[in-house]
Tab-separated table of C-alpha atoms in Angstrom:
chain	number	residue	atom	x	y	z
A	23	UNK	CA	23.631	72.484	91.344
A	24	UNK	CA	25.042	69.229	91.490
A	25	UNK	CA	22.589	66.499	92.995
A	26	UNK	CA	23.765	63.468	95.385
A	27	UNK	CA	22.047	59.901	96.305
A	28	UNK	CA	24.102	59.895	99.395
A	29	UNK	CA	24.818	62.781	102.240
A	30	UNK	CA	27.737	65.074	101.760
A	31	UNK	CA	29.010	66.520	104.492
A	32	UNK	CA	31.625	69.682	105.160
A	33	UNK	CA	33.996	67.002	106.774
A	34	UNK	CA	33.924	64.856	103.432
A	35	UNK	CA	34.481	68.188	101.349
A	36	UNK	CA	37.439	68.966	103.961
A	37	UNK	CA	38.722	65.492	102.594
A	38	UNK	CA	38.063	66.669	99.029
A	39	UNK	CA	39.990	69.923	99.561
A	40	UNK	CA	42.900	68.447	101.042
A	41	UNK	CA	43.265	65.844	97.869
A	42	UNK	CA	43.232	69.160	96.061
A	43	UNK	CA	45.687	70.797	98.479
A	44	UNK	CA	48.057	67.713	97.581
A	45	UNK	CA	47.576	68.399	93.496
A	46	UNK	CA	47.966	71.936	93.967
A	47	UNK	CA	51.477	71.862	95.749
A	48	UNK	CA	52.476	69.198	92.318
A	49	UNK	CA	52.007	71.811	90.206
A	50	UNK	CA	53.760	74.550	92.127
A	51	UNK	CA	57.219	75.582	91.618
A	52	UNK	CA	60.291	75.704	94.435
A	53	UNK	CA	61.848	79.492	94.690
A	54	UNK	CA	64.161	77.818	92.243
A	55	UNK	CA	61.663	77.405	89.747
A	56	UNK	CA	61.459	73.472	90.089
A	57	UNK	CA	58.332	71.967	89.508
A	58	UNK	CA	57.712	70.040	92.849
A	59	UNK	CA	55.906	66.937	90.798
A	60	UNK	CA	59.843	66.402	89.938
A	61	UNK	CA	60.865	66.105	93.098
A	62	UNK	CA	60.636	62.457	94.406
A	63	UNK	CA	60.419	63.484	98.357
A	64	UNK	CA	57.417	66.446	97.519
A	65	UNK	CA	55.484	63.625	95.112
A	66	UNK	CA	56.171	60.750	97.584
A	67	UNK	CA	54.469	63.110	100.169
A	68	UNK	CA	51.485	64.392	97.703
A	69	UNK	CA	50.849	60.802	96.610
A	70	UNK	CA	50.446	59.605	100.296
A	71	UNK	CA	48.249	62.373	101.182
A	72	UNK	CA	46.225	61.566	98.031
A	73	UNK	CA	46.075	58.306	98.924
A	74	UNK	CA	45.161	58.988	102.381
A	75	UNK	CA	42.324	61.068	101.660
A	76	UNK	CA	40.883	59.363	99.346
A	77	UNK	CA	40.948	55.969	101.454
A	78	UNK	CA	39.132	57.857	104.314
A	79	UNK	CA	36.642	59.645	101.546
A	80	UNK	CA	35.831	56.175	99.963
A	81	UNK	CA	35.593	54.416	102.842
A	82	UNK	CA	32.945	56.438	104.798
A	83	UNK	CA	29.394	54.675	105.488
A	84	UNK	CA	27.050	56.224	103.184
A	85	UNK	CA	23.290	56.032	103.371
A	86	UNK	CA	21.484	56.049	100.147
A	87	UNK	CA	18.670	59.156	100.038
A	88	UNK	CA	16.253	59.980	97.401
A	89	UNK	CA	17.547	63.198	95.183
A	90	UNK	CA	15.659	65.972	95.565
A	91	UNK	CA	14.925	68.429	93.073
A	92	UNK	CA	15.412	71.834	91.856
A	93	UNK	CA	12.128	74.500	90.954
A	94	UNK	CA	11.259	74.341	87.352
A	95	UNK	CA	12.912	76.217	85.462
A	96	UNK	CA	16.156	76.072	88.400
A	97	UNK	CA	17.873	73.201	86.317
A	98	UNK	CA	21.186	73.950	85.271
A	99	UNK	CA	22.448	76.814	87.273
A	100	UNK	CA	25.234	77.000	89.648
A	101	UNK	CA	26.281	79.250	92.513
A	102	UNK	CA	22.225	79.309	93.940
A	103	UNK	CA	23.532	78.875	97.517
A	104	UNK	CA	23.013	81.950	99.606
A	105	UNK	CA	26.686	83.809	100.464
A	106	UNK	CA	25.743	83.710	104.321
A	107	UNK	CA	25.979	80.209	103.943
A	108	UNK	CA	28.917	79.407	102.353
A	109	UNK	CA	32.088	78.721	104.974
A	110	UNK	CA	34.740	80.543	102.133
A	111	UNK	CA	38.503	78.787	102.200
A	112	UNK	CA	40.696	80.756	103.873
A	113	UNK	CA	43.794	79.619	102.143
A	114	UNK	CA	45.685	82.008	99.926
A	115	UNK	CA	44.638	80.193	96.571
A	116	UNK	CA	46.109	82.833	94.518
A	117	UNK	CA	48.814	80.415	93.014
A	118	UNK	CA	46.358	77.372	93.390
A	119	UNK	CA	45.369	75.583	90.183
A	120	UNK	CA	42.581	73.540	91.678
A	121	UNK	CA	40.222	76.093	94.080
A	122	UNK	CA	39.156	74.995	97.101
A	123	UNK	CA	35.144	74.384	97.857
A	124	UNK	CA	33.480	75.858	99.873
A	125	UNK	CA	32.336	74.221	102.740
A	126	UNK	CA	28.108	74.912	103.712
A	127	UNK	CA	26.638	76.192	107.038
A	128	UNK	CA	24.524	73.213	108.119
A	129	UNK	CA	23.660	75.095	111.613
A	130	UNK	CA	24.795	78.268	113.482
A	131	UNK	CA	28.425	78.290	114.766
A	132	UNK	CA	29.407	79.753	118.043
A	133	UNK	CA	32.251	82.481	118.209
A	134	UNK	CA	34.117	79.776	120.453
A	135	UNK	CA	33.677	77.014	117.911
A	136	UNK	CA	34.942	79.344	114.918
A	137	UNK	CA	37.905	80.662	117.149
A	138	UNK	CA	38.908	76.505	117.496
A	139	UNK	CA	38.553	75.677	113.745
A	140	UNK	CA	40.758	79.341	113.239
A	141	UNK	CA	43.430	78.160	115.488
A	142	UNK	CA	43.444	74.700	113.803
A	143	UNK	CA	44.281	75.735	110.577
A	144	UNK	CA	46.787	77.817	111.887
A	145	UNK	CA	48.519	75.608	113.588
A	146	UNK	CA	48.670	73.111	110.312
A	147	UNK	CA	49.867	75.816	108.223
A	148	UNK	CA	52.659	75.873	110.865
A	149	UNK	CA	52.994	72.526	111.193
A	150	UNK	CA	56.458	70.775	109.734
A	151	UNK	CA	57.940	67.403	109.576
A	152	UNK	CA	61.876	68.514	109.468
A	153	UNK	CA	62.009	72.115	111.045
A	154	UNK	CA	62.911	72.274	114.569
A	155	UNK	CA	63.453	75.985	114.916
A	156	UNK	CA	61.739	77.426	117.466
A	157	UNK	CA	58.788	78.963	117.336
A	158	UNK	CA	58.721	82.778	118.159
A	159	UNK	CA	56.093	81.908	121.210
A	160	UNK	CA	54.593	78.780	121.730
A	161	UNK	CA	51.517	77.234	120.863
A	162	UNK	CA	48.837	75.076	122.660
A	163	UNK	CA	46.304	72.961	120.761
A	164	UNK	CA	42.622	74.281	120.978
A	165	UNK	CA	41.037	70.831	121.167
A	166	UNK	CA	43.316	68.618	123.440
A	167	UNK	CA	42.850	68.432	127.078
A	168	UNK	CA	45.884	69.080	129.336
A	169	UNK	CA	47.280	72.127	126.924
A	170	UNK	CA	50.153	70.703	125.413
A	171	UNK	CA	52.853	73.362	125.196
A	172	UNK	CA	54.617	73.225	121.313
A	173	UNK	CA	57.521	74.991	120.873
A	174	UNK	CA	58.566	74.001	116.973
A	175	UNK	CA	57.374	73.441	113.655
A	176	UNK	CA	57.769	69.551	114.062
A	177	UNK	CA	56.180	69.783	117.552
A	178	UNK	CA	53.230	70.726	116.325
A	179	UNK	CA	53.387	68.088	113.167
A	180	UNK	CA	53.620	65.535	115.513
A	181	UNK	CA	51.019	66.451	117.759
A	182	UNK	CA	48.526	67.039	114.858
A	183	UNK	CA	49.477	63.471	113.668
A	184	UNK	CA	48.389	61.812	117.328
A	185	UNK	CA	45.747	59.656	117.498
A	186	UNK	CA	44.591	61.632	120.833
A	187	UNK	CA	44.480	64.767	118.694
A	188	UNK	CA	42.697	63.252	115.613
A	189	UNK	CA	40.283	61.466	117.817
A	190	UNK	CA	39.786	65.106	119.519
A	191	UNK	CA	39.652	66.950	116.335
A	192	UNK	CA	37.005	64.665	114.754
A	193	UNK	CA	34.559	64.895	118.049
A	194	UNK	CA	34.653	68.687	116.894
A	195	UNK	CA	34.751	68.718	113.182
A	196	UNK	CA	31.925	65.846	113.079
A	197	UNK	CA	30.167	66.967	115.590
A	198	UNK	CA	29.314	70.670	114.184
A	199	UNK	CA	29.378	69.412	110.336
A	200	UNK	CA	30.239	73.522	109.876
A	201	UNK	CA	34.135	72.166	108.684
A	202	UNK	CA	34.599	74.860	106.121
A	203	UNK	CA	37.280	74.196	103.430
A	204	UNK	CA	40.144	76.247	104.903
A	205	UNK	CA	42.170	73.575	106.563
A	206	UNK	CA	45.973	72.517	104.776
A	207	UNK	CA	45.982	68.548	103.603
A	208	UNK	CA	47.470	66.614	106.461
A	209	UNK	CA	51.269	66.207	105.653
A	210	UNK	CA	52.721	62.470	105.820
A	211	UNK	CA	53.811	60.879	109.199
């Protein structure tokens, strides 16, 4: 296992998978078999995302803490962390060239807590900048007050882009550190 002077936390590897999420979609293909790295609107996108990430990544307070050590005879093994404590992507990473990491269970979850983060990725897998088809039912946002009623693809990209929703969405995700690596990179405003 890898050992840190600083804390990591499930919301900075959320940050870390969505940089990934980003160099994954370069190195995809269209239905057309175009490489989306050639497309200047997919690597304007990926590049902002990148860039986005890794701003907010970088510039997180970090406390320095003594590294602790592995048993004797522990060094230089991987994969010691217990299954029931892993928070697995839920992505379909079968065409992904970078994985995603798994995120760690830092304290028990509630179903009601696991049923938000569900619906959250959901709803940014739906999420779309340019499609205003509607939706075959409507959704509502798990973490805003006053249920907000979205009806398209672009509805909900907008509404995940609000400050009032990422201010709402980081009182949950910091606040229960048990982020695991499932959500989609944040598209660009």
């Amino acid at each position: 296992e890898v050992k840190f002077d600083v804390n990591i936390s499930n919301s900075d590897i959320d940050k870390i998978n969505k940089m990934r999420y980003w160099m994954n979609q370069m190195m995809m293909k269209t239905e057309d078999g175009i490489m989306h790295i050639s497309q200047p609107k997919s690597l304007d996108a990926a590049q902002k995302g990148l860039q986005r990430n890794l701003l907010l990544l970088l510039e997180e307070a970090r406390h320095h803490e003594e590294k602790v050590g592995v048993p004797c005879g522990h060094e230089y093994r991987w994969n010691m962390l217990e299954n029931k404590l892993r928070l697995k992507s839920k992505a379909d990473q079968a065409n992904f060239f970078y994985r995603m990491i798994d995120g760690v269970r830092i304290e028990e979850k509630t179903k009601a807590s696991e049923a938000v983060l569900e619906k959250l990725i959901e709803l940014y897998q739906k999420m779309d900048v340019i499609d205003t088809n509607p939706l075959a039912y409507h959704e509502v946002c798990p973490v805003c007050p006053g249920q907000l009623m979205m009806t398209t693809p672009r509805d909900i990209h907008q509404h995940l882009h609000s400050d009032q929703h990422k201010y709402e969405e980081n009182i949950i995700v910091d606040s229960s550190d048990t982020v695991a690596s499932s959500s989609c990179a944040d598209s660009v405003r």
